[in-house]
Tab-separated table of C-alpha atoms (C1' of nucleotides) in Angstrom:
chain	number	residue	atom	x	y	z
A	108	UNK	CA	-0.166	-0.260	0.605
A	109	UNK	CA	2.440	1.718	0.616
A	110	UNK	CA	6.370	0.361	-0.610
A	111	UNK	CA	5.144	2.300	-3.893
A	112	UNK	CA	5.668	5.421	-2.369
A	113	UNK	CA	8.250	5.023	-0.306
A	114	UNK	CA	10.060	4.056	-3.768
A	115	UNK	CA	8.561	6.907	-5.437
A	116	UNK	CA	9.682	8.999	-2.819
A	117	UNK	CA	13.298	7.570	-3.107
A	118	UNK	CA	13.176	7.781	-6.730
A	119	UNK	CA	12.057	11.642	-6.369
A	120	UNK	CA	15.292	12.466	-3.452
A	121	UNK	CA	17.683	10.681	-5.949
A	122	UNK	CA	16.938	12.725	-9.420
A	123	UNK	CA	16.545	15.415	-6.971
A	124	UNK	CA	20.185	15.545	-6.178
A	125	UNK	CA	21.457	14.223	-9.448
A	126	UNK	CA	19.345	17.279	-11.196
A	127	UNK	CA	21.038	20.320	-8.622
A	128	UNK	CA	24.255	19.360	-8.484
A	129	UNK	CA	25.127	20.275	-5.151
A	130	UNK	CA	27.266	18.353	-2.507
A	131	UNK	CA	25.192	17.718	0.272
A	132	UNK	CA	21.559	18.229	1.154
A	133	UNK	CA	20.324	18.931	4.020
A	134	UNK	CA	16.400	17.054	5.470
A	135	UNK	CA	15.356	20.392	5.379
A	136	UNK	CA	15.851	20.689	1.589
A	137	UNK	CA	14.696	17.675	0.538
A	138	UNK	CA	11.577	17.846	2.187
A	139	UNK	CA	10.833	21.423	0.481
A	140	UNK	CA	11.179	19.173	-2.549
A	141	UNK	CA	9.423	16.404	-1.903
A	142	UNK	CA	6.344	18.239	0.008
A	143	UNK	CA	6.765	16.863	2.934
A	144	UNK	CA	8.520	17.075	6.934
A	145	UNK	CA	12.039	16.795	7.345
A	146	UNK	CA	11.992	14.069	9.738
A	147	UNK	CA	9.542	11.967	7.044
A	148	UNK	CA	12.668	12.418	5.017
A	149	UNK	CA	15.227	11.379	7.407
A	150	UNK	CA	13.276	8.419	8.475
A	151	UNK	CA	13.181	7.166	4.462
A	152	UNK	CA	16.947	8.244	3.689
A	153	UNK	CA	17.563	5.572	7.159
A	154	UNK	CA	16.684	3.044	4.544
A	155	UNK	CA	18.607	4.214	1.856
A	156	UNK	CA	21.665	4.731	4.232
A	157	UNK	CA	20.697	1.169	5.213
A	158	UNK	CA	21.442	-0.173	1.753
A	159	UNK	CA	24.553	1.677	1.629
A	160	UNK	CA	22.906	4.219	-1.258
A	161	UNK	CA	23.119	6.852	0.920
A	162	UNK	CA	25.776	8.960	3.672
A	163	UNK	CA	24.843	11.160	6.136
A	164	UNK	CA	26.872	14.108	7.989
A	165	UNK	CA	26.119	15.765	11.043
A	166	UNK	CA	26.791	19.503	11.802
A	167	UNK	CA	26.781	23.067	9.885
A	168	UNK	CA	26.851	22.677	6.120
A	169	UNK	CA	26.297	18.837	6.649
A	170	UNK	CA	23.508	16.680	5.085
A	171	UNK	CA	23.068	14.036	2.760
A	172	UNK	CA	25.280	12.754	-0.387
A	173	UNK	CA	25.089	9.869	-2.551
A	174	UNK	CA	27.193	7.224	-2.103
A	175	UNK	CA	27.909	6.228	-5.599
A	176	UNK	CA	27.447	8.162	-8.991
A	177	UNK	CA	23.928	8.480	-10.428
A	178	UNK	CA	25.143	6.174	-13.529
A	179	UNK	CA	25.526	2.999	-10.862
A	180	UNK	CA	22.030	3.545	-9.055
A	181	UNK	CA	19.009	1.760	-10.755
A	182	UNK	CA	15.876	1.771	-10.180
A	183	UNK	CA	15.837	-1.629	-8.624
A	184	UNK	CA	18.626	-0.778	-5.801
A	185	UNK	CA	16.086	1.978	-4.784
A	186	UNK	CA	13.317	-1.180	-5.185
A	187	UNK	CA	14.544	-3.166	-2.931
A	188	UNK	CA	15.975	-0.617	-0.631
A	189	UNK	CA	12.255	0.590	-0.158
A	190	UNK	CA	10.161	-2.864	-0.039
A	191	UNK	CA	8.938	-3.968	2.780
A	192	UNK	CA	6.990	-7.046	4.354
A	193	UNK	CA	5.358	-9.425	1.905
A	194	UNK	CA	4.782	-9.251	-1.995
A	195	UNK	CA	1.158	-11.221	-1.291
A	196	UNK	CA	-0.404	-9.962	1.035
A	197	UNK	CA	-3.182	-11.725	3.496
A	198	UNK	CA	-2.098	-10.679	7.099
A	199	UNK	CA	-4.885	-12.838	9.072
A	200	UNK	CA	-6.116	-15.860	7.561
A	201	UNK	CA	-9.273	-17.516	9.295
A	202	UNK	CA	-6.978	-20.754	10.761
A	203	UNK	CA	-10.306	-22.769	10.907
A	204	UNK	CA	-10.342	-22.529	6.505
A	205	UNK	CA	-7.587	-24.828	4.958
A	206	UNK	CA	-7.691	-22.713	1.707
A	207	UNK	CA	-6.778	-19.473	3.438
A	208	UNK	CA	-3.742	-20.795	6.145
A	209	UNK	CA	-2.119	-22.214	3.243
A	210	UNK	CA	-2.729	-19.981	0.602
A	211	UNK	CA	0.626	-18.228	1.250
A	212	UNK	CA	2.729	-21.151	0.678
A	213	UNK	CA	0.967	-22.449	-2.531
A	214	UNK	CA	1.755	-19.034	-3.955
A	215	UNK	CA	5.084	-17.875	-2.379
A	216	UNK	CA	6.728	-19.392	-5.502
A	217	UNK	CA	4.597	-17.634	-7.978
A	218	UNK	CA	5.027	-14.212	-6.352
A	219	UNK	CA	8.634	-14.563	-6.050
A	220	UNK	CA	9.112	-15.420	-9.976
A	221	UNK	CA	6.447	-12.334	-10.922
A	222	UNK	CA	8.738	-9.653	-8.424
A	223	UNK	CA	11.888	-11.159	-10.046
A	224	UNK	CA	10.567	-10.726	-13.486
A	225	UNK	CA	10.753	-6.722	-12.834
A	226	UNK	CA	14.244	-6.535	-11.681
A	227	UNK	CA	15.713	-6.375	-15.166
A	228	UNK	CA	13.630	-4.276	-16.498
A	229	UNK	CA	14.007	-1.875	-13.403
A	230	UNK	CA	17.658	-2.371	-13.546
A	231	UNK	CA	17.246	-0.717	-16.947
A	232	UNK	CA	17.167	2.332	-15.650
A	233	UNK	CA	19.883	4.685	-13.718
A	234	UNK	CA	19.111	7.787	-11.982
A	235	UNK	CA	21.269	9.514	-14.431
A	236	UNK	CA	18.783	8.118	-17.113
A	237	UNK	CA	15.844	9.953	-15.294
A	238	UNK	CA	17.775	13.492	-14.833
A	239	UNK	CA	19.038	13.720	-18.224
A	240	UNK	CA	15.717	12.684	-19.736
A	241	UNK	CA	14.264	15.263	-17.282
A	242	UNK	CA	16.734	17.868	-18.653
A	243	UNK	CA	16.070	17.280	-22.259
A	244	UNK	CA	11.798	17.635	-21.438
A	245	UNK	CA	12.163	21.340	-19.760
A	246	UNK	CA	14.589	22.777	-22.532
A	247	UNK	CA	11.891	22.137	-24.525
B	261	UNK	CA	-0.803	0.544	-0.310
B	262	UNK	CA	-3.687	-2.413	-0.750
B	263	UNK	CA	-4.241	-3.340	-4.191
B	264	UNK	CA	-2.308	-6.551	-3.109
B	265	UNK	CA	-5.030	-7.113	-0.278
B	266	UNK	CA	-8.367	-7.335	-2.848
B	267	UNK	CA	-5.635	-9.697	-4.980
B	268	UNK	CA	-4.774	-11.984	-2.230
B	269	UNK	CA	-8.816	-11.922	-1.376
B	270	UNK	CA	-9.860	-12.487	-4.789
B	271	UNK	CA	-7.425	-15.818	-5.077
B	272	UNK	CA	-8.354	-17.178	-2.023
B	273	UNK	CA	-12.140	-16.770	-3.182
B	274	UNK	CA	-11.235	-18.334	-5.911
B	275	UNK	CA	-9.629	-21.106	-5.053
B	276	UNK	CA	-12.128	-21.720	-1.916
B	277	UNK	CA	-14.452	-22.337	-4.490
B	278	UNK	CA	-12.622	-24.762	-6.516
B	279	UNK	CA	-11.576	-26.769	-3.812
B	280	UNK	CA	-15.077	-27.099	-2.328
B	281	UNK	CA	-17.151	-27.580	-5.455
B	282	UNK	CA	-20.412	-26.176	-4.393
B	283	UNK	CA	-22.382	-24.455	-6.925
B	284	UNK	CA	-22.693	-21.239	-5.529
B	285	UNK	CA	-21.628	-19.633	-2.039
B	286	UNK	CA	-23.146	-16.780	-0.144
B	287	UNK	CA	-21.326	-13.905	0.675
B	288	UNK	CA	-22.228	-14.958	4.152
B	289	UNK	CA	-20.038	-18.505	3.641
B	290	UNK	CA	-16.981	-16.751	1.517
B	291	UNK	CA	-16.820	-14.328	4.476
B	292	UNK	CA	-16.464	-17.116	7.021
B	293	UNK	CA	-14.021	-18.388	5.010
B	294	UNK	CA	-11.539	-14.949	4.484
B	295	UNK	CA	-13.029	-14.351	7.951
B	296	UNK	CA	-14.479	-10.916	7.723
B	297	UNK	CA	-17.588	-8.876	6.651
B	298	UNK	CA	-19.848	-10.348	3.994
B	299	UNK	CA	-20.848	-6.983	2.879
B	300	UNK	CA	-16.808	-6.938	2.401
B	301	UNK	CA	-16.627	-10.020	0.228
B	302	UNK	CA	-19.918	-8.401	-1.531
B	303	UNK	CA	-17.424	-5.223	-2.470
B	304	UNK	CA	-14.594	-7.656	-3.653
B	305	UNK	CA	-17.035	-9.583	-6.055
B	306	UNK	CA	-18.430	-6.900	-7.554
B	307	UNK	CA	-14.622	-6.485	-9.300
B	308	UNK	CA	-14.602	-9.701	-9.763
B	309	UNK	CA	-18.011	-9.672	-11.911
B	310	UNK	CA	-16.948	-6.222	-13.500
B	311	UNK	CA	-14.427	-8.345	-15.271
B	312	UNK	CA	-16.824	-11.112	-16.070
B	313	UNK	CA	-14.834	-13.535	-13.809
B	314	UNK	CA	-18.002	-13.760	-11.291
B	315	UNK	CA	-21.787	-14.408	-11.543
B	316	UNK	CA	-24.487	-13.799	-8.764
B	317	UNK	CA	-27.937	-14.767	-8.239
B	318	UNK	CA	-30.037	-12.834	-5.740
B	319	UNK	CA	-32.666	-15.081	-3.583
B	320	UNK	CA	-33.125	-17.845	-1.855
B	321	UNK	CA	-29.859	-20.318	-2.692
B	322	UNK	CA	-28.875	-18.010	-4.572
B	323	UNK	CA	-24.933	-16.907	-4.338
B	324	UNK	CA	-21.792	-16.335	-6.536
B	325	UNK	CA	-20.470	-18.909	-9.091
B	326	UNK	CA	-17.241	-18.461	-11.525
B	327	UNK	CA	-18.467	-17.989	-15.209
B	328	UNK	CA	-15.091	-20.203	-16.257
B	329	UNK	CA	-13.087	-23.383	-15.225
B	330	UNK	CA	-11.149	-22.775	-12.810
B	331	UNK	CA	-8.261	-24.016	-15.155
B	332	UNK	CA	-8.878	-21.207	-17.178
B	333	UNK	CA	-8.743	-18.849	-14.825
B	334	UNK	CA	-4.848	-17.352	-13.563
B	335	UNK	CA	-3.544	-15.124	-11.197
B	336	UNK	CA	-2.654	-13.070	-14.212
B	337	UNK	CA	-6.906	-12.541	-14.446
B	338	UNK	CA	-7.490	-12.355	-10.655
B	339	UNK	CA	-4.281	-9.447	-10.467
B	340	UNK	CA	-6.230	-7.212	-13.573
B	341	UNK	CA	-9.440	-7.304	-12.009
B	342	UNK	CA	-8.260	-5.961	-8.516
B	343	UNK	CA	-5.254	-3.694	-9.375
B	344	UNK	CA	-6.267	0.138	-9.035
B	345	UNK	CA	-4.424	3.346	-8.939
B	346	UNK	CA	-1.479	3.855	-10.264
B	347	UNK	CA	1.993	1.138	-9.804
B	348	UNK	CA	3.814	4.507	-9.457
B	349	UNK	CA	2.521	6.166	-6.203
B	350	UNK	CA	3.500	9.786	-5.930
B	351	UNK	CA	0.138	11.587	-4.982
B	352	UNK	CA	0.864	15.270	-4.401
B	353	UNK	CA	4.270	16.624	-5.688
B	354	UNK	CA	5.014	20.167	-5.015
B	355	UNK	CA	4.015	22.124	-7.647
B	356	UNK	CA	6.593	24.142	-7.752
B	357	UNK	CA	9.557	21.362	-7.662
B	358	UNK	CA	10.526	20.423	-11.458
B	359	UNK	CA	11.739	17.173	-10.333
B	360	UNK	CA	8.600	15.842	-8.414
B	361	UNK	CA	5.930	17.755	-10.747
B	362	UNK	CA	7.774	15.719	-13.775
B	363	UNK	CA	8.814	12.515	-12.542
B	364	UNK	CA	5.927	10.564	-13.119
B	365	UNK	CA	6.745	11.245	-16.696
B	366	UNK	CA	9.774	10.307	-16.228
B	367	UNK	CA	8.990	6.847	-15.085
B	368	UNK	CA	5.886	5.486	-16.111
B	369	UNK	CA	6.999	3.630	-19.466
B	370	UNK	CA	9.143	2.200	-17.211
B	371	UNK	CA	6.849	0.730	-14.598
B	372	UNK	CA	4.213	-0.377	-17.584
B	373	UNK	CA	7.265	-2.580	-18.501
B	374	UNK	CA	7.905	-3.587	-15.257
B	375	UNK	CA	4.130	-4.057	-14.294
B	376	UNK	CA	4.487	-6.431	-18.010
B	377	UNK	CA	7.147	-8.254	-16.540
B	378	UNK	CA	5.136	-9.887	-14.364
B	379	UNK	CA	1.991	-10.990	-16.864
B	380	UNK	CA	3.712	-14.287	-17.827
B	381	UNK	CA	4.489	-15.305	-14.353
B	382	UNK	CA	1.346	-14.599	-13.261
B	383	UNK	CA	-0.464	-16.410	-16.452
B	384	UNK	CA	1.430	-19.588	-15.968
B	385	UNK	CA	-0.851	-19.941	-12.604
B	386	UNK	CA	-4.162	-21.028	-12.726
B	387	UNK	CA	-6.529	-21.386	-9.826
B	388	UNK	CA	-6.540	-25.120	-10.857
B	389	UNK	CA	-3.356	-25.626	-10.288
B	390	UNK	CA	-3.933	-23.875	-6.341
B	391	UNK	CA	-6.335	-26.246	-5.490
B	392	UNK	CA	-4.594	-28.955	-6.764
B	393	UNK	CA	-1.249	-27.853	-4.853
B	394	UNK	CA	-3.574	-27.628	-1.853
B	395	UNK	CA	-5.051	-30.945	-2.111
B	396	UNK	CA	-1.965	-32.361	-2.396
B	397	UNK	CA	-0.539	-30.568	0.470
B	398	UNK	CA	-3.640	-31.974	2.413
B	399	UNK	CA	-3.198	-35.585	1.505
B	400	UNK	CA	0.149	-35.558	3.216
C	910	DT	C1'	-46.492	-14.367	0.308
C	911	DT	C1'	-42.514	-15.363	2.900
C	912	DA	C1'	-37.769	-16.116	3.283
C	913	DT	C1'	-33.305	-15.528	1.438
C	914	DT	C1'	-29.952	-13.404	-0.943
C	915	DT	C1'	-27.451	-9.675	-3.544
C	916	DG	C1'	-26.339	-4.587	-4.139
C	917	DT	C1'	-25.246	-0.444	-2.244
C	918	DA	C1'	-25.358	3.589	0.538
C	919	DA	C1'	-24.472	5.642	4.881
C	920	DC	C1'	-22.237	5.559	8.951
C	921	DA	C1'	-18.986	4.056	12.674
C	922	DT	C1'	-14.877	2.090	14.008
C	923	DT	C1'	-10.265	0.735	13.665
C	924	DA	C1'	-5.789	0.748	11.797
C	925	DT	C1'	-2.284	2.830	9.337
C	926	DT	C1'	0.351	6.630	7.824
C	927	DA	C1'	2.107	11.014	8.119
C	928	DA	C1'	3.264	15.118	10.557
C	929	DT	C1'	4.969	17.341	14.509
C	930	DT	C1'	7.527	18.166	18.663
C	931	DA	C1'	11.355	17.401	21.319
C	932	DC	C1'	15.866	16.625	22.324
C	933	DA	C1'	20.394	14.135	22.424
C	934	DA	C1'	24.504	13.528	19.651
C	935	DT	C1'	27.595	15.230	16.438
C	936	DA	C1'	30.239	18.347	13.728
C	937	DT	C1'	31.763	22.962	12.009
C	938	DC	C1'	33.632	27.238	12.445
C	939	DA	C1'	34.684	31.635	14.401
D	1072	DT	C1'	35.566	26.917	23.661
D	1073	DG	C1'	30.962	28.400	22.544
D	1074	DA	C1'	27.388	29.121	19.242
D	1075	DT	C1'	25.074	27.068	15.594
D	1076	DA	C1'	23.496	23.760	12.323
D	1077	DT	C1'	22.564	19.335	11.361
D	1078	DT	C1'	21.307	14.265	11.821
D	1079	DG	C1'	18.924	10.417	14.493
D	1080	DT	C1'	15.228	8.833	16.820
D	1081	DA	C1'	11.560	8.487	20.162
D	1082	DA	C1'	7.075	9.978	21.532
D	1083	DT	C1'	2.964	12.114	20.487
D	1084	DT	C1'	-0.736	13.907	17.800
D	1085	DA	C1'	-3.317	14.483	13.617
D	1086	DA	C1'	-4.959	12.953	9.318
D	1087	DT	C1'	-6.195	9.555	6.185
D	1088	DA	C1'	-7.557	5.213	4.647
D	1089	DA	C1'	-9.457	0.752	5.318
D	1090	DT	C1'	-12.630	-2.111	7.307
D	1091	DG	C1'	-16.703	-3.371	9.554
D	1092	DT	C1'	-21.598	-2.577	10.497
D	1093	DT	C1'	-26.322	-1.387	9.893
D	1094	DA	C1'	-30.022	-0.719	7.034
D	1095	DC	C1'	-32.888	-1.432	3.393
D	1096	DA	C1'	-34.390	-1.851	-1.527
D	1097	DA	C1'	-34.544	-5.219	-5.293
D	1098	DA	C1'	-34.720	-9.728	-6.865
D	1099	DT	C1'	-35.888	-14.584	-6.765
D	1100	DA	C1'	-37.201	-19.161	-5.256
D	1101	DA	C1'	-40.418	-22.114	-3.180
DNA sequence: TTATTTGTAACATTATTAATTACAATATCA
DNA sequence: TGATATTGTAATTAATAATGTTACAAATAA
């Protein structure tokens, strides 16, 4: 299991950027931030440039920008930028067992419906929401 | 990432049992069934009977048996017993980074409510209604 | 009393994830 | 143009997590 952190990570780069301010990041900044490699960065911003959240330039003073303002990116654009493979989960089912080499199709419905039920909820909530409620907790 | 793994186990269990109407199964059958370890399955059940969904009996024909109907047991029960950890996944921020150190904060009334989301979905399915679905999937 | 089954700990193995290294491609700027 | 900084990505290694296995005590039925 691991969409969750890829999300979380996502989640972290974006408030990240929305909190400093800057232009452009660079990998090497980000991962500072984050804990982590640069390339581990680069690889999950791939996805993020993938769903058009995120630009990239090459070269001195280049790096990484937002696409759109922090106001228009929810949490769910970052969801489903980050998920990957299947909701339910059974990769090998015994084929000889009727119950488990159809169990995916009697609950593909089900699963759907219970992801679905989260996008409004994660839609909610911008980026801007999180840095601004972020702000408010350290002037405390 | 694997919560979803013991949840997909747990249903398929579940509705094994339902659709074959035995008493009680050995760890040894449930395994052949999910097609793995029945020390494995003996791991899964013990969630299962932590949340009073399961009951064993040690000795000879002895084995695992739902303490409900099967109609009043849903997905909704089956997803409580086997979730653990946290929905948000960000293990080790750096310390020093206000944005990662603070963002679980930030988020986590926010993922309860989209975690929520997902409880009437999931309650609307029983494992009943699985076994029916497969049965009638069968007879085709 | 014997056989069967759960419960669990300890260990081994396998699979997955993350980190690192390396380097080509690109872009900036002096 | 040449030096430098940066992304993009592949290949490799290292670390971590998950799964499978063995072993055996405890319980129970016949």
């Amino acid at each position: 299991m691991q969409a969750n952190k890829n999300f979380s990570i996502a989640i972290q780069i974006c408030v990240f950027m929305d909190f400093k301010g800057q232009e452009r990041y660079s990998s090497k900044e980000l991962a500072d931030s984050v804990d982590t490699n640069p390339v581990v960065i680069r690889r999950q911003l791939a996805r993020l440039k993938a769903a058009d959240l995120m630009q990239s330039q090459n070269g001195p003073n280049g790096g990484y920008y937002l696409t759109r303002s922090t106001d228009k990116i929810t949490l769910w654009d970052l969801y489903a930028a980050t998920r990957e493979g299947d909701f339910f989960n059974r990769p090998k089912p015994n084929p000889d067992c009727v119950v488990g080499s159809n169990l995916k199709y009697l609950v593909e419905d089900t699963f759907y419906n219970a992801e679905m039920a989260m996008k409004p909820e994660l839609e909610a909530v911008t980026i801007r929401d999180l840095s601004q409620k972020l702000t408010k907790i350290l002037d405390c």
